[in-house]
PDB file of C-alpha atoms in Angstrom:
ATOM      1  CA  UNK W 612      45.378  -0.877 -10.444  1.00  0.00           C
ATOM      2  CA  UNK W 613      43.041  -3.432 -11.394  1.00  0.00           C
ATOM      3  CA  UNK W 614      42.397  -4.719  -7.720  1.00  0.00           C
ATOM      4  CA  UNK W 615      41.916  -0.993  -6.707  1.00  0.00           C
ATOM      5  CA  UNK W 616      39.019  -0.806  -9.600  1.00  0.00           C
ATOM      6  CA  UNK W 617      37.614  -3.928  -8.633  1.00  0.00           C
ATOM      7  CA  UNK W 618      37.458  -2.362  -4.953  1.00  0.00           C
ATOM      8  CA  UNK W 619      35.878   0.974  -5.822  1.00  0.00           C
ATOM      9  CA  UNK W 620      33.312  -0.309  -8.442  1.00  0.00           C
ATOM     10  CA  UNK W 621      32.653  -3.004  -5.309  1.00  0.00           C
ATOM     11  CA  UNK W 622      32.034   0.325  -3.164  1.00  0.00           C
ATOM     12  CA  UNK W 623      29.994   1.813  -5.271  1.00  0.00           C
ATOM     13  CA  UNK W 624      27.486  -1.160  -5.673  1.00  0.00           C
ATOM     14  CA  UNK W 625      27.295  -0.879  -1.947  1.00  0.00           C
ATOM     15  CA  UNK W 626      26.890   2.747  -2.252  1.00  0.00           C
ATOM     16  CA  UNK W 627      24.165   2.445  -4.188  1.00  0.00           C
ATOM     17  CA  UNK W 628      22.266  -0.293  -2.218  1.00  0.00           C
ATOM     18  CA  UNK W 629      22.255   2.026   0.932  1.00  0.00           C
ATOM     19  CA  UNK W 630      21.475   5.220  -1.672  1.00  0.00           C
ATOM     20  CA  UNK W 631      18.083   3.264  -2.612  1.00  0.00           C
ATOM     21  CA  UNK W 632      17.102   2.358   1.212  1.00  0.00           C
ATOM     22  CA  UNK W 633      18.601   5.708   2.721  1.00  0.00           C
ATOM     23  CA  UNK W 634      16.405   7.363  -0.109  1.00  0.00           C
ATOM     24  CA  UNK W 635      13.219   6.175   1.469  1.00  0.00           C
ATOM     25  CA  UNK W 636      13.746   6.758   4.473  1.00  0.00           C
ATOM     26  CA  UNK W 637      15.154  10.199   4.154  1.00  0.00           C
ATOM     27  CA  UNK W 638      12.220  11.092   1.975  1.00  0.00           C
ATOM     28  CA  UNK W 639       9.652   9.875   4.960  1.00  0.00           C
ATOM     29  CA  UNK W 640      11.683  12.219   7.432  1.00  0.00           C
ATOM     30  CA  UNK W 641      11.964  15.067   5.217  1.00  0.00           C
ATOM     31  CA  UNK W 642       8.265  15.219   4.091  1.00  0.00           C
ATOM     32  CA  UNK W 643       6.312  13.988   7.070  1.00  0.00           C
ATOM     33  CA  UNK W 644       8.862  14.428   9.813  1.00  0.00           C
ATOM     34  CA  UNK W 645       8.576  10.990  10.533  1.00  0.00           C
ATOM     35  CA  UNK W 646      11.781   8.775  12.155  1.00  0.00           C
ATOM     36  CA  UNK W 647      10.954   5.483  10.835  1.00  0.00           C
ATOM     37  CA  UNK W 648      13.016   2.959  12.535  1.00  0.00           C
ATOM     38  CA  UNK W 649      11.000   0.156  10.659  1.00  0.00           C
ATOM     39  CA  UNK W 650      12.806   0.800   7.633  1.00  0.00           C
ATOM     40  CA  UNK W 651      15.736  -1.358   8.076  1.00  0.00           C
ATOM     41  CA  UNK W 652      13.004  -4.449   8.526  1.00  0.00           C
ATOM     42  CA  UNK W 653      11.389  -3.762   5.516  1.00  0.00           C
ATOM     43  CA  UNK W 654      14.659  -4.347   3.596  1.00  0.00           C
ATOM     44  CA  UNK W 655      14.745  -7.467   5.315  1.00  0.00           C
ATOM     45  CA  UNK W 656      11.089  -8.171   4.203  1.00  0.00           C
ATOM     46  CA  UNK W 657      11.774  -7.090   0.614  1.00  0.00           C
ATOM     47  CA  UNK W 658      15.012  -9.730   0.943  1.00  0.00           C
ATOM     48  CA  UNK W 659      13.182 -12.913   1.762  1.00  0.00           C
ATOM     49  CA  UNK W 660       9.647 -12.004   0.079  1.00  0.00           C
ATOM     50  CA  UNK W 661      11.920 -12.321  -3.670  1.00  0.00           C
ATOM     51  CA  UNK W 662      13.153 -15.672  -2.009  1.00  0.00           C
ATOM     52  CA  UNK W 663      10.087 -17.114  -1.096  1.00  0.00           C
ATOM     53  CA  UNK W 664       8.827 -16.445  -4.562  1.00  0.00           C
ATOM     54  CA  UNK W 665      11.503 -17.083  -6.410  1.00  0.00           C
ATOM     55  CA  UNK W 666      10.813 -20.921  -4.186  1.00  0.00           C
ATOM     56  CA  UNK W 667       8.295 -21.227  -5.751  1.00  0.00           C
ATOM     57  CA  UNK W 668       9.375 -21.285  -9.324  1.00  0.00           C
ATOM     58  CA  UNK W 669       9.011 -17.699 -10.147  1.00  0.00           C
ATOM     59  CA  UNK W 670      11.189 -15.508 -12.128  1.00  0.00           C
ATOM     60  CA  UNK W 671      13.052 -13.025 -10.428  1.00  0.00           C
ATOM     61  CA  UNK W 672      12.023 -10.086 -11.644  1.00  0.00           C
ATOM     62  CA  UNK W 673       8.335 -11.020 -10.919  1.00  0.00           C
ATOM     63  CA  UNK W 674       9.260 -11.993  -7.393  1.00  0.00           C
ATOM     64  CA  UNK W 675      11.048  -8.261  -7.266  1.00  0.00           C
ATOM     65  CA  UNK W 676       8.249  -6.801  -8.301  1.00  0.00           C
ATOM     66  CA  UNK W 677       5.786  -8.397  -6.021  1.00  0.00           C
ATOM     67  CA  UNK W 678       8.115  -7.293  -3.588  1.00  0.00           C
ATOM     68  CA  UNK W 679       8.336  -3.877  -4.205  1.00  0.00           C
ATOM     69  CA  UNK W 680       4.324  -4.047  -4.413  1.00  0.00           C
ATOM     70  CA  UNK W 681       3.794  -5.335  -1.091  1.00  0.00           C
ATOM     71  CA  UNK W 682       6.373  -3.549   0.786  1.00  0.00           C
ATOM     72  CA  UNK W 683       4.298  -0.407  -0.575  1.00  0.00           C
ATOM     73  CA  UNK W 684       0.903  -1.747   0.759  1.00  0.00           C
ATOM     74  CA  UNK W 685       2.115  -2.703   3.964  1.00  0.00           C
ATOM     75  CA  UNK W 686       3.766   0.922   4.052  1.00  0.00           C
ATOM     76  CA  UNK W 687       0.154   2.325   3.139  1.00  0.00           C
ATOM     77  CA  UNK W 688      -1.374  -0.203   5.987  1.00  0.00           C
ATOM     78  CA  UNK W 689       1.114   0.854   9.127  1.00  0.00           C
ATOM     79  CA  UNK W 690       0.466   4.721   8.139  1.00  0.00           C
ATOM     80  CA  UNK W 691      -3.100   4.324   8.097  1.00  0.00           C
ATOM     81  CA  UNK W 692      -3.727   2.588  10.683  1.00  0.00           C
ATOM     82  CA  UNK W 693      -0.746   3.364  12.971  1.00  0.00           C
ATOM     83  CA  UNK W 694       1.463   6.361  12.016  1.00  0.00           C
ATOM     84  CA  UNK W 695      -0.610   8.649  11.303  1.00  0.00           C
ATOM     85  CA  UNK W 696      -1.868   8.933  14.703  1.00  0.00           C
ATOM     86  CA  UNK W 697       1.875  10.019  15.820  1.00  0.00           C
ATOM     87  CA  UNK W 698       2.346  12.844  13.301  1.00  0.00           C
ATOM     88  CA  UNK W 699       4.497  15.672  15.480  1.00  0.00           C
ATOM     89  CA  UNK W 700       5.280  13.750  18.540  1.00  0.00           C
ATOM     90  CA  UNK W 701       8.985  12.743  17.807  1.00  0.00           C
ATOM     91  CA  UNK W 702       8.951  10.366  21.039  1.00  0.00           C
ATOM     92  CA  UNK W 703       5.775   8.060  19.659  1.00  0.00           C
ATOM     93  CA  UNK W 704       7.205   7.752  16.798  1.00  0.00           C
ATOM     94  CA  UNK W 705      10.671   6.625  17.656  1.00  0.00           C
ATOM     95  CA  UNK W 706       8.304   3.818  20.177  1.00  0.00           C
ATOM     96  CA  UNK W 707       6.357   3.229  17.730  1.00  0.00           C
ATOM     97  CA  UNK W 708       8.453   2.364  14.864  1.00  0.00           C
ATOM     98  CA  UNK W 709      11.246   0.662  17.158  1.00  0.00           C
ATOM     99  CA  UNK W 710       8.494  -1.467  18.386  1.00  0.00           C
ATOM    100  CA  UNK W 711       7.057  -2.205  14.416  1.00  0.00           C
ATOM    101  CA  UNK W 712      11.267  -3.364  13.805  1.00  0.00           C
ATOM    102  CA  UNK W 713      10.893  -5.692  16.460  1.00  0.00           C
ATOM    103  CA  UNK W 714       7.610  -7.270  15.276  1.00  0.00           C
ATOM    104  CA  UNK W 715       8.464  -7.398  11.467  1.00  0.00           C
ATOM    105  CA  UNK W 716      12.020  -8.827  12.790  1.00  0.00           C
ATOM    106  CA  UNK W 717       9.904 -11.432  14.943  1.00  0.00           C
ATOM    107  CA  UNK W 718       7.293 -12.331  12.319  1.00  0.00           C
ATOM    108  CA  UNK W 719      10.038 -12.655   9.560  1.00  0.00           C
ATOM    109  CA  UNK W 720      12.386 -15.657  12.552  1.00  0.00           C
ATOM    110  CA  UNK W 721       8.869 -16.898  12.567  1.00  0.00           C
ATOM    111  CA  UNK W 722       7.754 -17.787   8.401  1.00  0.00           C
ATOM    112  CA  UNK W 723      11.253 -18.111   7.770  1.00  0.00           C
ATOM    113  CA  UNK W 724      13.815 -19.445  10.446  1.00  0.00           C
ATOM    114  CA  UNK W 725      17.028 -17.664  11.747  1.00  0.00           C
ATOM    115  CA  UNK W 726      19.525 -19.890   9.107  1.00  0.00           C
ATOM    116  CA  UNK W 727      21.099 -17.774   7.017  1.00  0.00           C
ATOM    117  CA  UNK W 728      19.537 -18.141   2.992  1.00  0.00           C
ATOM    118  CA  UNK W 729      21.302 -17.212  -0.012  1.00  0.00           C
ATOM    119  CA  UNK W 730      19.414 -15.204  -2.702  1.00  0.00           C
ATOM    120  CA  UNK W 731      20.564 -16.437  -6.099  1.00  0.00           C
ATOM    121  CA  UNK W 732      21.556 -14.216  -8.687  1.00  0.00           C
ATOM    122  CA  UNK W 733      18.910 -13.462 -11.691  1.00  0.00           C
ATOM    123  CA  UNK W 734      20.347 -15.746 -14.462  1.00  0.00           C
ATOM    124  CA  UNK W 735      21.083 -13.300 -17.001  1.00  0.00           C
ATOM    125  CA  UNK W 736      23.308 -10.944 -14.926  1.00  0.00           C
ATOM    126  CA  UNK W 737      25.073 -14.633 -13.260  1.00  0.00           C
ATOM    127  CA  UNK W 738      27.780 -13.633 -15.390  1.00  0.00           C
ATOM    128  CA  UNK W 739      31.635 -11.545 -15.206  1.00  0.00           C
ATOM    129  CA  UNK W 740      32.406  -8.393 -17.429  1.00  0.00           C
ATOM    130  CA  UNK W 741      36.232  -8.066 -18.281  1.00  0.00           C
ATOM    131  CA  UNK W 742      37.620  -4.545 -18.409  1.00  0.00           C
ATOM    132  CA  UNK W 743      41.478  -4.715 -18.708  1.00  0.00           C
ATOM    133  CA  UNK W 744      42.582  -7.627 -17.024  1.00  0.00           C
ATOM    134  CA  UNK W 745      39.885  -7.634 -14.509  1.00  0.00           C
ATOM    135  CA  UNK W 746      37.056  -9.584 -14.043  1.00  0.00           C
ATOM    136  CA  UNK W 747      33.747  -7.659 -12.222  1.00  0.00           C
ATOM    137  CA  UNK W 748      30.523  -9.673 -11.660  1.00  0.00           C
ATOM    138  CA  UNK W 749      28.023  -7.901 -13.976  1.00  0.00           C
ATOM    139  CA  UNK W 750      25.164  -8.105 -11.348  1.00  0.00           C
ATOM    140  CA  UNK W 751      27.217  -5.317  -8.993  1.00  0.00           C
ATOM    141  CA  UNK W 752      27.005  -3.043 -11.859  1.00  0.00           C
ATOM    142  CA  UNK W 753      23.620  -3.406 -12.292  1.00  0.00           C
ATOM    143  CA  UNK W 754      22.871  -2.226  -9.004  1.00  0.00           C
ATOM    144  CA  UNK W 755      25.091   0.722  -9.655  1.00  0.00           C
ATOM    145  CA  UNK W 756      23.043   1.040 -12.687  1.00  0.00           C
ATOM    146  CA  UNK W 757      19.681   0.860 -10.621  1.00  0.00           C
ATOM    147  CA  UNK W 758      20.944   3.414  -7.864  1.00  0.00           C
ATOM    148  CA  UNK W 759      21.741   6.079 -10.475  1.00  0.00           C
ATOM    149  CA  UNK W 760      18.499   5.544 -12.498  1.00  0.00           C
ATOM    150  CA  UNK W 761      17.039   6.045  -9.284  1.00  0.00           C
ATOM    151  CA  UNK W 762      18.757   9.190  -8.632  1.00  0.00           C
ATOM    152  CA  UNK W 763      17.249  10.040 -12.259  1.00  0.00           C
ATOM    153  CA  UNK W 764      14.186   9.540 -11.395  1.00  0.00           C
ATOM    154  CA  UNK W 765      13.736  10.972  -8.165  1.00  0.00           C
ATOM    155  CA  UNK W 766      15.152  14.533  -9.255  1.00  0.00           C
ATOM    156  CA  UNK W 767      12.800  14.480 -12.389  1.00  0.00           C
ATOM    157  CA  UNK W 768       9.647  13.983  -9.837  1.00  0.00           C
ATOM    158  CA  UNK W 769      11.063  16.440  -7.627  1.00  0.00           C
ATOM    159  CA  UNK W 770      12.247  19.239 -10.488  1.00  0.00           C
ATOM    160  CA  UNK W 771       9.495  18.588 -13.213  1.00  0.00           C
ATOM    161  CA  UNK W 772       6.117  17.207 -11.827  1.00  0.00           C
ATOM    162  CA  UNK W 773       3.281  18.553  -9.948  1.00  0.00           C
ATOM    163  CA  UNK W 774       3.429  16.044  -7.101  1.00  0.00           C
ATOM    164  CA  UNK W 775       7.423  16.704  -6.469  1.00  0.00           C
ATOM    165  CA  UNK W 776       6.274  20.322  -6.550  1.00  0.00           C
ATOM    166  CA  UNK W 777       3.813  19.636  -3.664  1.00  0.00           C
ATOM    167  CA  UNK W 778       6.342  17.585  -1.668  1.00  0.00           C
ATOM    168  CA  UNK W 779       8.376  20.026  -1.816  1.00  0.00           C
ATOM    169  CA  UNK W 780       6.182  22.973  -0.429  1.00  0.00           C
ATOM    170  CA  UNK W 781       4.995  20.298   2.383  1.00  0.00           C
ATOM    171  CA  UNK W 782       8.684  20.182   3.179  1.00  0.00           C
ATOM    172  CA  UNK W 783       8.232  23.735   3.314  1.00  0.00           C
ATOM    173  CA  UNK W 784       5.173  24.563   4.488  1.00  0.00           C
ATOM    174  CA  UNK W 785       3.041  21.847   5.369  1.00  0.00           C
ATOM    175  CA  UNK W 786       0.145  24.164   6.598  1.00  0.00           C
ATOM    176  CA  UNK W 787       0.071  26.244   3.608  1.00  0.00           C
ATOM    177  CA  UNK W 788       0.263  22.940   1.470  1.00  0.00           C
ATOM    178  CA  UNK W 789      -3.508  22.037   3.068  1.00  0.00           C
ATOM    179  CA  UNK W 790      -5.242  25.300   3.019  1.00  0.00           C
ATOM    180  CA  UNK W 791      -4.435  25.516  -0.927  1.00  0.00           C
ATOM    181  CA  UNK W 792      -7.138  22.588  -1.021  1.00  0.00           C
ATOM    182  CA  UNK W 793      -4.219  19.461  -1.258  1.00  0.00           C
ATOM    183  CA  UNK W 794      -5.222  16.535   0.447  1.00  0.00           C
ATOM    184  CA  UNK W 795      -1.902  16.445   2.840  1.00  0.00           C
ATOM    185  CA  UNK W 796      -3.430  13.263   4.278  1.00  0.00           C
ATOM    186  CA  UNK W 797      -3.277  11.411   0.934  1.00  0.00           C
ATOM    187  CA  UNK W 798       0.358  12.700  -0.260  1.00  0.00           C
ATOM    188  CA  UNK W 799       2.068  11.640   3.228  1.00  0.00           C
ATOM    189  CA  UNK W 800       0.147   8.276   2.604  1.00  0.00           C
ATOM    190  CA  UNK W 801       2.249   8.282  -0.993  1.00  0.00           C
ATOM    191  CA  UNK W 802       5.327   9.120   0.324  1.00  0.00           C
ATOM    192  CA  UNK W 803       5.106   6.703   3.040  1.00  0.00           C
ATOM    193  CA  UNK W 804       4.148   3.954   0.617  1.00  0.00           C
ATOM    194  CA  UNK W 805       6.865   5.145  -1.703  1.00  0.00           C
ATOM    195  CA  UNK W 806       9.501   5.165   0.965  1.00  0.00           C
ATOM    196  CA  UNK W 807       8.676   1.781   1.978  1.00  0.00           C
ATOM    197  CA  UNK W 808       8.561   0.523  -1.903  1.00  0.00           C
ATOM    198  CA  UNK W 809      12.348   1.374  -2.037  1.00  0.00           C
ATOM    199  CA  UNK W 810      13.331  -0.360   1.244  1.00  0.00           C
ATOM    200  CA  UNK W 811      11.753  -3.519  -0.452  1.00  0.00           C
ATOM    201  CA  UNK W 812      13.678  -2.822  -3.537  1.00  0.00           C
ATOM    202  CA  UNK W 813      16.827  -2.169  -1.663  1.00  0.00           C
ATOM    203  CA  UNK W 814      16.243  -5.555  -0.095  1.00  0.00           C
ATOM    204  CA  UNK W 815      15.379  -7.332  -3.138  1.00  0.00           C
ATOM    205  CA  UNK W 816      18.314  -6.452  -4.889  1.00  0.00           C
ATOM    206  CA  UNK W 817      20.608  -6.273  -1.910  1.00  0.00           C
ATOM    207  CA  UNK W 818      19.920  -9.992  -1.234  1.00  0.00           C
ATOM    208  CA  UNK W 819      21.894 -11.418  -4.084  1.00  0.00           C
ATOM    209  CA  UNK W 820      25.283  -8.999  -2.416  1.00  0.00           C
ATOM    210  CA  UNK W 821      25.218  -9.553   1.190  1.00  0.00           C
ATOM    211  CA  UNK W 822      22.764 -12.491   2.153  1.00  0.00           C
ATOM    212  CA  UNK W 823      19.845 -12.564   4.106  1.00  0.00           C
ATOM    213  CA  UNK W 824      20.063 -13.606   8.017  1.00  0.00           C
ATOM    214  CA  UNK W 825      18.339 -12.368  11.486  1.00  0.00           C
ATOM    215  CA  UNK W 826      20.189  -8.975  12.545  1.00  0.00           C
ATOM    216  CA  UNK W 827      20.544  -7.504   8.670  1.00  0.00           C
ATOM    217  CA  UNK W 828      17.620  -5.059   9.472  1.00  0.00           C
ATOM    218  CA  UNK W 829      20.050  -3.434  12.573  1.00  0.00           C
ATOM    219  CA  UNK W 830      22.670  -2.833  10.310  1.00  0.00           C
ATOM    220  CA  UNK W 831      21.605  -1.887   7.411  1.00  0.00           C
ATOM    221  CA  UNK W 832      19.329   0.444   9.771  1.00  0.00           C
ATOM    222  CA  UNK W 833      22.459   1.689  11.447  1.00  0.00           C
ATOM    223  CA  UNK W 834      24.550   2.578   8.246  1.00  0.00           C
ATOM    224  CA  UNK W 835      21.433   3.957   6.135  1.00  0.00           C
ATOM    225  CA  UNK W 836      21.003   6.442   9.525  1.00  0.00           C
ATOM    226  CA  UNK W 837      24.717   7.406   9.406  1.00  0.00           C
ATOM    227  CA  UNK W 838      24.517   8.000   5.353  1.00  0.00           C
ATOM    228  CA  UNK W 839      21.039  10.121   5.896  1.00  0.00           C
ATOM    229  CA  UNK W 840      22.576  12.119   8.443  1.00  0.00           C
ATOM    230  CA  UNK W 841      26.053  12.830   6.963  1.00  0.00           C
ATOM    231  CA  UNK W 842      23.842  13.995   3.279  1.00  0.00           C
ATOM    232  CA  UNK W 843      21.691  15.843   5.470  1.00  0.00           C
ATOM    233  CA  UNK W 844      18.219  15.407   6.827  1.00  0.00           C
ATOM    234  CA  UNK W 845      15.475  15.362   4.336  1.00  0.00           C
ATOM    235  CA  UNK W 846      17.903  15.620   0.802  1.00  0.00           C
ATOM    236  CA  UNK W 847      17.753  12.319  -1.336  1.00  0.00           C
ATOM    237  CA  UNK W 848      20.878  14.342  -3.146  1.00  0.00           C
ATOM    238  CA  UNK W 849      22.997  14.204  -0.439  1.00  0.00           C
ATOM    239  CA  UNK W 850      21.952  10.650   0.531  1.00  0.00           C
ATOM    240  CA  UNK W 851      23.548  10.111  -3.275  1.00  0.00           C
ATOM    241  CA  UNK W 852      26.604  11.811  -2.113  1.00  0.00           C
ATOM    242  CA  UNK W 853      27.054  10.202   1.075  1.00  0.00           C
ATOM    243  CA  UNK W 854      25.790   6.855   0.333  1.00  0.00           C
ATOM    244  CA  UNK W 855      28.310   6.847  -2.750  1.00  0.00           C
ATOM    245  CA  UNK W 856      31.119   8.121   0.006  1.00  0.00           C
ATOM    246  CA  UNK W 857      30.143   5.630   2.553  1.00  0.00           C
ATOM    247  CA  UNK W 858      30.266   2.477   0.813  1.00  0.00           C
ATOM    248  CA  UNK W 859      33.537   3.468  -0.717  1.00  0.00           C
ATOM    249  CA  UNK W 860      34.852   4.170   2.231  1.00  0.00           C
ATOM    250  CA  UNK W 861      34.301   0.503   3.807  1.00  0.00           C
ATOM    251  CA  UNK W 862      34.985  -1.523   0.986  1.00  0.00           C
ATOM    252  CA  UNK W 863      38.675  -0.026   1.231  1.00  0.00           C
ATOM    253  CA  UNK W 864      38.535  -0.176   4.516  1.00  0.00           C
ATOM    254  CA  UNK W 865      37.371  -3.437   5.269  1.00  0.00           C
ATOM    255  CA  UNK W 866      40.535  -3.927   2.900  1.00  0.00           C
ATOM    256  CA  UNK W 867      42.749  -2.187   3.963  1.00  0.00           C
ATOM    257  CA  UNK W 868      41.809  -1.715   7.890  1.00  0.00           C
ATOM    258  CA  UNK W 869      39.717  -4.744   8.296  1.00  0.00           C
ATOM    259  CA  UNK W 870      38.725  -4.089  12.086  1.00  0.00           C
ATOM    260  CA  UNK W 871      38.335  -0.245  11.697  1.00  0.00           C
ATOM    261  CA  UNK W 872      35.730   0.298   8.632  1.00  0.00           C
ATOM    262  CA  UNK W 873      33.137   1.265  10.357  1.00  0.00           C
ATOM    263  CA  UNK W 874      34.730   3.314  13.131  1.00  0.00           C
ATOM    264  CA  UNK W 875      36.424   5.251  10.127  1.00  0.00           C
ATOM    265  CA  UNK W 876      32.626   5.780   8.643  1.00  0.00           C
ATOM    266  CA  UNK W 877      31.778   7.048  12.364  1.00  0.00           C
ATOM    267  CA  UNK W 878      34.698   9.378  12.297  1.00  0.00           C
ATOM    268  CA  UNK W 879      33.697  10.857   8.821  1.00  0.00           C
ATOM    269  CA  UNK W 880      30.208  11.606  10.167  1.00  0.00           C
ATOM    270  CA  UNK W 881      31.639  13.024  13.350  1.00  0.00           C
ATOM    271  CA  UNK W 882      33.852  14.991  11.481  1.00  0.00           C
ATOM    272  CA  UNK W 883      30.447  16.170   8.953  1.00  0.00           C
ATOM    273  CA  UNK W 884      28.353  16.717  12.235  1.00  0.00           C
ATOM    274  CA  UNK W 885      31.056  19.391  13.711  1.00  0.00           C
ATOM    275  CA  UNK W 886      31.395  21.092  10.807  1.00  0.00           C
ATOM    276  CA  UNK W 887      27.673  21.067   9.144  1.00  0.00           C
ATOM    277  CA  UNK W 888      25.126  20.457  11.958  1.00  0.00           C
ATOM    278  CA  UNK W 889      22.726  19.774   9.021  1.00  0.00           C
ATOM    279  CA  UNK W 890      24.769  17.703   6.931  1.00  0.00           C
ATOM    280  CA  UNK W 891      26.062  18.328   3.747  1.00  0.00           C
ATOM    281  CA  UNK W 892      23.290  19.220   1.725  1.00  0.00           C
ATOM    282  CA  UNK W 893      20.754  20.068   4.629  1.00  0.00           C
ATOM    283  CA  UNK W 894      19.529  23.585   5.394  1.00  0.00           C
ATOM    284  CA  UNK W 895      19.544  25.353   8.674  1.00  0.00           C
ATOM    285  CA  UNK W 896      17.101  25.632  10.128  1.00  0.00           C
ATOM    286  CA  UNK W 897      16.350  29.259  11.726  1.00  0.00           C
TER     287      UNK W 897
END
């Protein structure tokens, strides 16, 4: 019982991790209509800007801050300069951002190497919690703890503020959205720069579980996509759902069927696809 606890609360963590980068990127496609296959790189970024600073004596929680910070600003740079230009044309986008991946990818070999770094844990969650006879590293249930704050927060902004109440009319009605006088240009700019804020969080805190090496950016690209698709297109709440169901699903299975995890994952979203086309908690579209 106690190794099957320490599995699921392990799946969870996980769940949560892809919950916060899955978040941001389903938010982007949702709002703007914008396939950003960047978004696994800046996890990656977010990853090794925390260990450069924390290099350089800082604490952690500064570097993950700075972090977070200049993910956003380089989100705010590649939309104004580069993806705005694209808005509507599916094909330039998928170019352009596939072609961004490969640059960050590049630029991060070149400032940092291709050896594989270890992100320490923040010394006051380097510590075990007992519960029964098991013993869980505390830090895992912090991110738990950070994925459903998230989760929090996002469905206050969307359910009780004026600027969730605009996103969610551009999600509906983007046109309508600019002739009531909204500066459309300026909220897609804040959504990108949001969306790219909680890949570098994602990274920043993901470090510490899984490492940081050349190639994390594909995969964590590849299961965020699978857990956006299987919640549906454009729903942080079923990116909660499936996020939580995915990274349950291949912590026991990397247990349990070590050379099948992810095919099972692929399965599941096969199995989603044929009988939701949208996902579960997308709409249909007419």
């Amino acid at each position: 019982m106690s190794i099957f606890l320490a599995q699921l609360l392990t799946g969870l963590a996980y769940g949560m991790l892809y919950f916060m980068i899955a978040a941001g990127l389903t938010i982007i496609l949702g709002v703007m209509n914008v396939v950003n296959l960047a978004h696994g790189t800046l996890f990656m970024l977010g990853a090794y800007i925390v260990f450069t600073f924390i290099s350089d004596e800082l604490n952690f929680w500064i570097a993950l801050l700075i972090s977070v910070l200049l993910t956003a600003v380089l989100g705010i740079i590649l939309e104004k300069l580069l993806i705005k230009h694209v808005y509507g044309k599916e094909l330039e986008q998928v170019l352009l951002t596939f072609g961004l991946s490969f640059i960050i990818a590049d630029v991060v070999k070149w400032i940092w190497g291709t050896e594989m770094q270890t992100l320490p844990v923040p010394a006051l969650l380097d510590a075990s919690l007992s519960i029964g006879e098991m013993v869980f590293p505390l830090y895992r249930l912090f991110v738990v703890f950070i994925g459903c704050l998230l989760a929090l927060l996002l469905w206050y902004l969307e359910s009780k503020t004026r600027i969730g109440a605009i996103i969610r009319a551009g999600v509906d009605d983007r046109a309508m959205v600019g002739a009531l006088g909204i500066n459309v240009g300026l909220v897609f700019t804040g959504v990108f720069a949001f969306g790219a804020a909680l890949a570098g969080l994602s990274g920043a805190l993901g470090g510490p579980l899984i490492g940081m090496y050349t190639g994390m950016d594909n995969e964590i690209l590849v299961t965020s996509l699978i857990v956006v698709v299987i919640g549906g297109l454009g729903s942080w709440k079923g990116s909660f759902i499936s996020a939580i169901l995915v990274g349950v699903i291949e912590t026991f299975g990397k247990v349990w069927f070590p050379s099948l995890s992810m095919l099972i994952v692929f399965l599941i979203m096969m199995v989603v696809l044929i009988i939701r086309p949208q996902g579960l908690f997308g709409r249909e579209v007419a």
